[in-house]
XYZ file of C-alpha atoms in Angstrom:
296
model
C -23.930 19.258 -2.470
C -24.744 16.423 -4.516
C -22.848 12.842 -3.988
C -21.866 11.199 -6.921
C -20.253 7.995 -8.596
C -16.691 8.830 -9.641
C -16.396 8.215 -13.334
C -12.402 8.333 -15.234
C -12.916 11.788 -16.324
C -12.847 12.600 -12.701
C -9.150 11.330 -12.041
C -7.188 15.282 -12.795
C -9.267 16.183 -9.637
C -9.296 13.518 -8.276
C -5.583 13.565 -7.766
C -5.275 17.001 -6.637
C -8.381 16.603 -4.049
C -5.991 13.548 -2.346
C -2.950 15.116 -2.200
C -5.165 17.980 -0.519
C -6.763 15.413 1.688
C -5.760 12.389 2.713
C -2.854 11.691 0.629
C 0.838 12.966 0.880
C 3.068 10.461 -1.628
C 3.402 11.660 -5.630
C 0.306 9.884 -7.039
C 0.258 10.213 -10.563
C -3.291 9.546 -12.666
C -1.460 5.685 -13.522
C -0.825 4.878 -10.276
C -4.584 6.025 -8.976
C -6.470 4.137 -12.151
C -4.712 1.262 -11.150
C -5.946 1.191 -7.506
C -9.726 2.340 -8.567
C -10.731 2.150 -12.007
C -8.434 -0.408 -13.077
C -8.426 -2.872 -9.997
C -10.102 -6.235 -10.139
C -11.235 -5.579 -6.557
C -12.917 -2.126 -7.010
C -17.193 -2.273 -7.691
C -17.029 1.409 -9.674
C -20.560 2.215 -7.760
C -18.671 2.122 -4.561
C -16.185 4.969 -5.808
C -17.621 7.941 -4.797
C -17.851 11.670 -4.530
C -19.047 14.916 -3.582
C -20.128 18.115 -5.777
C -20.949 21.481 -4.888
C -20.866 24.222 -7.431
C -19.294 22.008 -9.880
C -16.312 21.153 -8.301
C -15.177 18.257 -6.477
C -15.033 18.493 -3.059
C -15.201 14.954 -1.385
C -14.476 11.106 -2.216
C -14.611 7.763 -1.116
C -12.458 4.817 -2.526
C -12.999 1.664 -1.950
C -12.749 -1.869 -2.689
C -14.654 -5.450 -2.210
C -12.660 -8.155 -0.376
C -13.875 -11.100 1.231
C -17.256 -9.970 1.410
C -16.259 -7.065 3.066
C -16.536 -3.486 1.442
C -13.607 -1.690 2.279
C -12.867 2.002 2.806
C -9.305 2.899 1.075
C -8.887 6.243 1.452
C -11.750 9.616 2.066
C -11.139 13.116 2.218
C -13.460 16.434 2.378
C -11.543 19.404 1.301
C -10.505 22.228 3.858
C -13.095 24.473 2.581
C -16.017 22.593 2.766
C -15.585 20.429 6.098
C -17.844 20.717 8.867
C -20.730 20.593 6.582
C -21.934 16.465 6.614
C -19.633 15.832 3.440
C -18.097 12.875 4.788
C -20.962 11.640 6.984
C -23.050 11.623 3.871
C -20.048 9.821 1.637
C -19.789 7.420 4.268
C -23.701 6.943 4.818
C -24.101 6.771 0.832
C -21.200 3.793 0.824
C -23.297 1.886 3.709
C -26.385 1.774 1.662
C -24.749 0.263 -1.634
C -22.907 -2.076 0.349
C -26.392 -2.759 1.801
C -28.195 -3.372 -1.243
C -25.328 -5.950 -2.949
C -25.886 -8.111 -0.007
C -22.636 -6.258 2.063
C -23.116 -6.449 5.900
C -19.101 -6.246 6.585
C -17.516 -2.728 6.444
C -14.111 -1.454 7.210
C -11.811 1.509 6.778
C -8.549 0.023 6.900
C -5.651 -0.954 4.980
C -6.117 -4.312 2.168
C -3.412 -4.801 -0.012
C -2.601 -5.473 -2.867
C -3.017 -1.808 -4.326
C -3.620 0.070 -0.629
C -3.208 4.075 0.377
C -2.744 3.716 3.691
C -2.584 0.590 5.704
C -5.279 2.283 8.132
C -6.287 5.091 9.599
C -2.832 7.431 10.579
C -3.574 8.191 14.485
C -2.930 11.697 14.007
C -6.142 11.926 11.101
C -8.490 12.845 14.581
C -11.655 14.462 12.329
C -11.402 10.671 10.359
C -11.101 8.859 13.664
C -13.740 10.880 15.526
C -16.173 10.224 12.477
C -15.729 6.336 11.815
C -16.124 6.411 16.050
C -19.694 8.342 15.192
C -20.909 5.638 13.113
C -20.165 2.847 15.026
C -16.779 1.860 13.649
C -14.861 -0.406 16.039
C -11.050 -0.918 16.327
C -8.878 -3.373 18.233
C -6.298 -0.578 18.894
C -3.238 -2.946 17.578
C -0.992 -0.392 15.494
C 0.345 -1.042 12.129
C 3.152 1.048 11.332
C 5.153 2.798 8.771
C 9.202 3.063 8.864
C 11.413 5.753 7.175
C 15.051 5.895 6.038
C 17.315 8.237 5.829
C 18.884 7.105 2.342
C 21.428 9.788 2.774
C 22.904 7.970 5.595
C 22.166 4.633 5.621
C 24.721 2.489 5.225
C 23.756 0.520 1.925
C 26.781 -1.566 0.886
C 26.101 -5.526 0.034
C 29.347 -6.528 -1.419
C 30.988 -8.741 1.157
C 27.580 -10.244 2.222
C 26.644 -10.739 -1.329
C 30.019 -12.699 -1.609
C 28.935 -14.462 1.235
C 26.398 -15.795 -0.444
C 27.541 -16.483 -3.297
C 30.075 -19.589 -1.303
C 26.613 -20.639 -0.629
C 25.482 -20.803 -4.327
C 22.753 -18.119 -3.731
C 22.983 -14.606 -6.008
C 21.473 -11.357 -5.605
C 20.142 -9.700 -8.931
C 17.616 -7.622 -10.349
C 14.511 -10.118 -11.506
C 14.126 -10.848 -15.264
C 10.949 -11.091 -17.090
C 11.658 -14.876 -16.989
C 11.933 -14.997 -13.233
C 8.651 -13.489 -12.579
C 6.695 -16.718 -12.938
C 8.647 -18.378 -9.985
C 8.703 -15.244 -7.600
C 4.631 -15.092 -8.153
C 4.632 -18.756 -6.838
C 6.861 -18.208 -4.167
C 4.828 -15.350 -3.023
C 1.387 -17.384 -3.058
C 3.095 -20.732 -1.672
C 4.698 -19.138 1.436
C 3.067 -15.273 1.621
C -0.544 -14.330 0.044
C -2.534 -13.930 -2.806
C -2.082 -10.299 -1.837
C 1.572 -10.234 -2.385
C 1.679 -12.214 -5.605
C -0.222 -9.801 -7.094
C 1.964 -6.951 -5.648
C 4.818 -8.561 -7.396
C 2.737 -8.993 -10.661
C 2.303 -5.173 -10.801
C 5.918 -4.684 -11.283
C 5.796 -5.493 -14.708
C 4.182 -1.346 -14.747
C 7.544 -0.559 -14.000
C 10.693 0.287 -15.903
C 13.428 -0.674 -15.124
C 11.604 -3.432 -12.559
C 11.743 -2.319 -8.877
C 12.150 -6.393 -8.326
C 15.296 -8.152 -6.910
C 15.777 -11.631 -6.323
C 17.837 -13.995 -4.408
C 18.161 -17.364 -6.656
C 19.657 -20.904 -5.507
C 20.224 -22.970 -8.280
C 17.409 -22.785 -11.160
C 15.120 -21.480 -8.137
C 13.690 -18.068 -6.956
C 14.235 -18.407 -3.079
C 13.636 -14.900 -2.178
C 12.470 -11.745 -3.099
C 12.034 -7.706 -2.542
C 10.249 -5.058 -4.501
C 9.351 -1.411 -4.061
C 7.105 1.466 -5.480
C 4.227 -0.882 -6.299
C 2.681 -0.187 -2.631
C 3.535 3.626 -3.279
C 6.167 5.846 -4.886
C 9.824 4.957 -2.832
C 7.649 2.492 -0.601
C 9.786 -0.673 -0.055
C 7.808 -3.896 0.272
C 6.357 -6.695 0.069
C 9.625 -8.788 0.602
C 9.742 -12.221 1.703
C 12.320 -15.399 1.890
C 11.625 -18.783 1.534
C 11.253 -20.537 5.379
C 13.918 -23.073 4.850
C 16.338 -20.679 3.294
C 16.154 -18.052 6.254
C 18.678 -16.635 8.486
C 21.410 -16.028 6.174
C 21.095 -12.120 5.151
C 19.340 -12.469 2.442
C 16.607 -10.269 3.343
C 19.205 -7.709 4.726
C 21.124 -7.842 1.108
C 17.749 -7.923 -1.002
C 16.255 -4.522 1.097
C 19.511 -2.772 0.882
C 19.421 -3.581 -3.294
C 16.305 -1.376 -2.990
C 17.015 1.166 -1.441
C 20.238 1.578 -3.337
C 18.241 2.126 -6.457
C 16.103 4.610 -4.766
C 19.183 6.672 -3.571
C 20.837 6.581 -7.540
C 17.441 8.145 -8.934
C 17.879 10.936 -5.927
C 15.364 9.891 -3.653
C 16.423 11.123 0.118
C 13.998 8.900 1.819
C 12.641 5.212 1.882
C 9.315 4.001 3.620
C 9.006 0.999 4.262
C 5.448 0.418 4.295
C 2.969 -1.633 6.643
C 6.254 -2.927 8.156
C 7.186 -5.872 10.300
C 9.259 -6.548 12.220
C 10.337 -3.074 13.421
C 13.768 -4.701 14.902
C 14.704 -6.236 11.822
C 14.504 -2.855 10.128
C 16.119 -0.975 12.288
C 19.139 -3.222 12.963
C 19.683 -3.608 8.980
C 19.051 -0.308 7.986
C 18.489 2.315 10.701
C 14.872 2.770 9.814
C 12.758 4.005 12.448
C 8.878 4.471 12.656
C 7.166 7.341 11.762
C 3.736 6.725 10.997
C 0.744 4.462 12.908
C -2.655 3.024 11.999
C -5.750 1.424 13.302
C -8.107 -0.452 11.237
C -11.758 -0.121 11.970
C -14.644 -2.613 11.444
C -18.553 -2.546 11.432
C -21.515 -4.223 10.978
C -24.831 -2.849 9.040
C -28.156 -3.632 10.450
């Protein structure tokens, strides 16, 4: 076995090693450049993999935030477990980090462009391994939430009209709101989630809706960017809160989701759980931990 650097030519198995793996949502080779090869965040000597007989049998993504090199997503396949893969991966990742001055690990969600926003509990080999090498985690859960499209109730019309006595309308963002919605998103949110919002311009038709007041973005919601039928990140401006615009802008989503014949929405990394499931019957269905080190 022989632990490599992943190079482009290595997305076709890439892909199918994931969705083997560690990965369950459609991932097309787009999608996955844009998270590794493509992503402003990603040091390409920190993508990694694992050979034996010419085939690819192990990988480690990552990405460098905040000084911290951060595990996105690792997977050994079924055949080949049990045999150091992922110890060495992981071992391989500490030393680079090492040498470029890296003393701050994780394996944990870091958006924008994340998997997973952890580790899922029930992953035990992944959780008993990052526990081997020292990996720590504060045990506070971030969650996942799914809904059932096929009976949700979706319908916006009378609080959309609602809204409208108030001046504010619901629609699907234009090229020329973009802009605005990146500001509101780094003014209020994170630098995280403006660029979550700039990646819907990958998309066609865009999976962005706002809420405007005036000439002004006050609100927004988008979905897919995080993952295929993911809703998320969505946020409203503080002072114009408490009015259901959040409600009207998730349930635009997920409308769009059910007319292309998707059965299910996630709703990913989300809080908080009560909003979701009074407005749209969502209900958890997936957990995380993150876990941090330090080399020495």
């Amino acid at each position: 076995m022989q632990v490599i650097t992943l190079q482009e030519s290595d997305l076709p198995e890439l892909i199918e090693l994931a969705h083997t793996t560690a990965y369950e949502r459609p991932l097309n080779e787009a999608a996955l450049r844009a998270r590794t090869f493509d992503e402003i965040s990603v040091r390409r000597d920190l993508l990694l993999g694992a050979r034996e007989d010419g085939r690819l049998v192990g990988f480690l993504l990552s990405v460098v935030r905040e000084n911290r090199g951060i595990i996105t997503l690792f997977g050994v396949h079924p055949d080949y477990r049990r045999r150091g893969i992922a110890t060495d991966l992981i071992h391989t990742f500490h030393e680079r980090c090492w040498a470029q001055g890296l003393t701050q690990v994780a394996a944990e969600g870091s958006g924008p462009g994340y998997f997973w926003p952890g580790v899922e509990l029930c992953r035990s080999a992944a959780i008993s391994l990052l526990m081997k090498e020292d990996y720590e985690t504060d045990r506070n859960a971030r969650v996942d939430m799914r809904v059932d499209l096929d009976s949700a109730d979706l319908d916006t019309a009378s609080a959309e009209e609602a809204l409208a006595g108030q001046g504010i309308a619901i629609r699907r963002a234009t090229a020329d709101d973009l802009a605005s919605t990146k500001g509101l998103a780094l003014q209020f949110f994170s630098r995280g989630w403006l660029l979550e919002v700039e990646d819907v311009q990958r998309f066609s038709p865009t999976p962005l809706y706002v809420a405007v007041h005036g000439d002004e973005v006050i609100a927004f919601a988008v979905y897919d960017v995080t993952g295929y039928g993911c809703f998320g990140p969505t946020g409203t401006r503080p002072d114009m809160r408490r009015r259901g615009i959040g409600s009207v802008l998730l349930k635009r989503c997920a409308q769009d989701l059910r007319a292309r014949g998707d059965s299910i929405m996630e709703i990913c990394w989300a809080g908080p759980v009560n909003f979701y499931t009074n407005e749209i019957g969502a209900q958890i269905h997936r957990a995380y931990w993150g876990f941090r080190k330090t080399l020495t």
